[in-house]
C-alpha cells in the first residue's frame, strides 16, 4: 500500500488572487474598507503588470479603481475593474464597494467595507 501511494498523482487547483505590485498605492483593490481614506473627495487610479514579456502564458494584469467619499454621510462608494491573465486562466472582475467611516478622534478613523 505504501509503495502504491508513492505513484498516485494528485492535482490541487485553488483560486488565485491577482497580483498587483506596490500595495501601498493599491489598497482599495484588496481592501474595500480603505475607500475614502484620502482627504480628497474623489480618487481614481490605474495599475498594470506585465511579467515575462514575450513568453507564452505570461502573467498580465490591468486594473482601474475609483472611489468617492461623501463627507456629510461618513461613507464612500467605489468601483474596481480588473482583467487578469495567467497562462490559460483569464479573470475579469467588476466590483462595487461601500465603505462606512467612523471617526474616533480628529486624526483616527475606523472603516468597515463591503465588496
PDB file of C-alpha atoms in Angstrom:
ATOM      1  CA  UNK A   1       0.000   0.000   0.000  1.00  0.00           C
ATOM      2  CA  UNK A   2       2.827   2.408   0.882  1.00  0.00           C
ATOM      3  CA  UNK A   3       4.578   1.803  -2.447  1.00  0.00           C
ATOM      4  CA  UNK A   4       1.268   2.334  -4.286  1.00  0.00           C
ATOM      5  CA  UNK A   5       0.770   5.699  -2.566  1.00  0.00           C
ATOM      6  CA  UNK A   6       4.072   6.982  -3.960  1.00  0.00           C
ATOM      7  CA  UNK A   7       2.764   6.583  -7.502  1.00  0.00           C
ATOM      8  CA  UNK A   8      -0.520   8.439  -7.016  1.00  0.00           C
ATOM      9  CA  UNK A   9      -0.555  11.894  -8.532  1.00  0.00           C
ATOM     10  CA  UNK A  10      -2.973  14.426  -7.061  1.00  0.00           C
ATOM     11  CA  UNK A  11      -3.616  17.815  -8.639  1.00  0.00           C
ATOM     12  CA  UNK A  12      -4.920  20.579  -6.450  1.00  0.00           C
ATOM     13  CA  UNK A  13      -6.269  23.716  -8.091  1.00  0.00           C
ATOM     14  CA  UNK A  14      -7.171  26.686  -5.942  1.00  0.00           C
ATOM     15  CA  UNK A  15      -8.352  30.186  -6.569  1.00  0.00           C
ATOM     16  CA  UNK A  16      -5.518  32.611  -7.007  1.00  0.00           C
ATOM     17  CA  UNK A  17      -5.866  36.298  -6.295  1.00  0.00           C
ATOM     18  CA  UNK A  18      -4.422  38.641  -8.856  1.00  0.00           C
ATOM     19  CA  UNK A  19      -1.064  40.131  -8.006  1.00  0.00           C
ATOM     20  CA  UNK A  20      -0.560  43.864  -8.139  1.00  0.00           C
ATOM     21  CA  UNK A  21       2.702  45.426  -7.057  1.00  0.00           C
ATOM     22  CA  UNK A  22       3.034  48.370  -4.668  1.00  0.00           C
ATOM     23  CA  UNK A  23       0.309  47.514  -2.171  1.00  0.00           C
ATOM     24  CA  UNK A  24       0.802  50.946  -0.618  1.00  0.00           C
ATOM     25  CA  UNK A  25      -0.786  52.540  -3.694  1.00  0.00           C
ATOM     26  CA  UNK A  26      -3.294  49.759  -4.444  1.00  0.00           C
ATOM     27  CA  UNK A  27      -5.012  49.181  -1.096  1.00  0.00           C
ATOM     28  CA  UNK A  28      -8.531  49.692  -2.441  1.00  0.00           C
ATOM     29  CA  UNK A  29      -8.173  46.662  -4.749  1.00  0.00           C
ATOM     30  CA  UNK A  30      -7.634  44.254  -1.839  1.00  0.00           C
ATOM     31  CA  UNK A  31      -9.453  46.068   0.974  1.00  0.00           C
ATOM     32  CA  UNK A  32     -12.832  47.763   0.405  1.00  0.00           C
ATOM     33  CA  UNK A  33     -12.576  49.468   3.827  1.00  0.00           C
ATOM     34  CA  UNK A  34      -9.760  51.675   2.502  1.00  0.00           C
ATOM     35  CA  UNK A  35     -12.232  53.653   0.362  1.00  0.00           C
ATOM     36  CA  UNK A  36     -12.402  57.315   1.329  1.00  0.00           C
ATOM     37  CA  UNK A  37      -9.189  57.200   3.345  1.00  0.00           C
ATOM     38  CA  UNK A  38      -7.599  60.059   1.435  1.00  0.00           C
ATOM     39  CA  UNK A  39      -8.510  63.670   2.107  1.00  0.00           C
ATOM     40  CA  UNK A  40      -9.775  64.273  -1.431  1.00  0.00           C
ATOM     41  CA  UNK A  41     -13.401  63.526  -2.274  1.00  0.00           C
ATOM     42  CA  UNK A  42     -12.686  61.584  -5.493  1.00  0.00           C
ATOM     43  CA  UNK A  43      -9.784  59.237  -6.291  1.00  0.00           C
ATOM     44  CA  UNK A  44      -9.133  57.295  -9.490  1.00  0.00           C
ATOM     45  CA  UNK A  45      -6.063  55.169 -10.193  1.00  0.00           C
ATOM     46  CA  UNK A  46      -4.845  52.516 -12.597  1.00  0.00           C
ATOM     47  CA  UNK A  47      -2.227  49.804 -12.369  1.00  0.00           C
ATOM     48  CA  UNK A  48      -0.796  47.391 -14.884  1.00  0.00           C
ATOM     49  CA  UNK A  49       1.572  44.443 -14.616  1.00  0.00           C
ATOM     50  CA  UNK A  50       3.292  42.659 -17.473  1.00  0.00           C
ATOM     51  CA  UNK A  51       5.718  39.986 -16.365  1.00  0.00           C
ATOM     52  CA  UNK A  52       7.976  37.791 -18.513  1.00  0.00           C
ATOM     53  CA  UNK A  53       7.101  39.681 -21.689  1.00  0.00           C
ATOM     54  CA  UNK A  54       7.308  37.561 -24.839  1.00  0.00           C
ATOM     55  CA  UNK A  55       6.732  34.280 -23.005  1.00  0.00           C
ATOM     56  CA  UNK A  56       3.592  32.335 -23.842  1.00  0.00           C
ATOM     57  CA  UNK A  57       1.116  32.442 -20.956  1.00  0.00           C
ATOM     58  CA  UNK A  58       2.949  35.276 -19.208  1.00  0.00           C
ATOM     59  CA  UNK A  59       1.008  36.999 -16.393  1.00  0.00           C
ATOM     60  CA  UNK A  60      -0.735  40.222 -17.432  1.00  0.00           C
ATOM     61  CA  UNK A  61      -2.843  42.283 -15.021  1.00  0.00           C
ATOM     62  CA  UNK A  62      -4.703  45.514 -15.782  1.00  0.00           C
ATOM     63  CA  UNK A  63      -6.901  47.227 -13.238  1.00  0.00           C
ATOM     64  CA  UNK A  64      -8.571  50.542 -12.533  1.00  0.00           C
ATOM     65  CA  UNK A  65     -10.393  51.709  -9.440  1.00  0.00           C
ATOM     66  CA  UNK A  66     -12.100  54.782  -8.159  1.00  0.00           C
ATOM     67  CA  UNK A  67     -13.822  55.879  -5.003  1.00  0.00           C
ATOM     68  CA  UNK A  68     -15.858  58.886  -3.898  1.00  0.00           C
ATOM     69  CA  UNK A  69     -16.150  59.997  -0.297  1.00  0.00           C
ATOM     70  CA  UNK A  70     -19.290  61.714   0.959  1.00  0.00           C
ATOM     71  CA  UNK A  71     -18.148  63.873   3.873  1.00  0.00           C
ATOM     72  CA  UNK A  72     -21.541  64.541   5.448  1.00  0.00           C
ATOM     73  CA  UNK A  73     -22.739  60.934   5.252  1.00  0.00           C
ATOM     74  CA  UNK A  74     -19.492  59.398   6.575  1.00  0.00           C
ATOM     75  CA  UNK A  75     -19.373  56.923   3.725  1.00  0.00           C
ATOM     76  CA  UNK A  76     -17.584  56.151   0.496  1.00  0.00           C
ATOM     77  CA  UNK A  77     -18.548  54.249  -2.637  1.00  0.00           C
ATOM     78  CA  UNK A  78     -16.270  52.910  -5.327  1.00  0.00           C
ATOM     79  CA  UNK A  79     -15.704  50.559  -8.237  1.00  0.00           C
ATOM     80  CA  UNK A  80     -12.897  48.172  -9.147  1.00  0.00           C
ATOM     81  CA  UNK A  81     -12.327  46.948 -12.717  1.00  0.00           C
ATOM     82  CA  UNK A  82      -9.839  44.102 -13.149  1.00  0.00           C
ATOM     83  CA  UNK A  83      -8.570  41.950 -16.007  1.00  0.00           C
ATOM     84  CA  UNK A  84      -6.031  39.273 -15.056  1.00  0.00           C
ATOM     85  CA  UNK A  85      -4.484  36.580 -17.250  1.00  0.00           C
ATOM     86  CA  UNK A  86      -2.079  33.879 -16.126  1.00  0.00           C
ATOM     87  CA  UNK A  87      -1.464  31.084 -18.607  1.00  0.00           C
ATOM     88  CA  UNK A  88      -4.787  29.719 -19.846  1.00  0.00           C
ATOM     89  CA  UNK A  89      -6.720  31.309 -16.976  1.00  0.00           C
ATOM     90  CA  UNK A  90      -8.387  34.660 -17.514  1.00  0.00           C
ATOM     91  CA  UNK A  91     -10.337  36.583 -14.852  1.00  0.00           C
ATOM     92  CA  UNK A  92     -12.437  39.676 -15.427  1.00  0.00           C
ATOM     93  CA  UNK A  93     -13.919  41.338 -12.368  1.00  0.00           C
ATOM     94  CA  UNK A  94     -16.127  44.361 -11.826  1.00  0.00           C
ATOM     95  CA  UNK A  95     -16.909  45.081  -8.183  1.00  0.00           C
ATOM     96  CA  UNK A  96     -18.796  47.784  -6.336  1.00  0.00           C
ATOM     97  CA  UNK A  97     -17.543  48.833  -2.893  1.00  0.00           C
ATOM     98  CA  UNK A  98     -19.232  50.532   0.038  1.00  0.00           C
ATOM     99  CA  UNK A  99     -17.287  51.920   2.994  1.00  0.00           C
ATOM    100  CA  UNK A 100     -18.654  53.307   6.248  1.00  0.00           C
ATOM    101  CA  UNK A 101     -16.239  55.633   8.064  1.00  0.00           C
ATOM    102  CA  UNK A 102     -16.493  56.130  11.817  1.00  0.00           C
ATOM    103  CA  UNK A 103     -14.347  58.965  13.146  1.00  0.00           C
ATOM    104  CA  UNK A 104     -12.949  58.037  16.569  1.00  0.00           C
ATOM    105  CA  UNK A 105     -10.789  61.134  17.092  1.00  0.00           C
ATOM    106  CA  UNK A 106      -9.735  64.049  14.922  1.00  0.00           C
ATOM    107  CA  UNK A 107      -6.953  62.000  13.346  1.00  0.00           C
ATOM    108  CA  UNK A 108      -8.159  58.400  13.911  1.00  0.00           C
ATOM    109  CA  UNK A 109     -10.818  56.661  11.779  1.00  0.00           C
ATOM    110  CA  UNK A 110     -12.357  53.198  11.791  1.00  0.00           C
ATOM    111  CA  UNK A 111     -13.593  51.976   8.396  1.00  0.00           C
ATOM    112  CA  UNK A 112     -15.764  49.000   7.511  1.00  0.00           C
ATOM    113  CA  UNK A 113     -16.171  47.956   3.908  1.00  0.00           C
ATOM    114  CA  UNK A 114     -18.299  45.672   1.738  1.00  0.00           C
ATOM    115  CA  UNK A 115     -17.488  44.487  -1.766  1.00  0.00           C
TER     116      UNK A 115
END
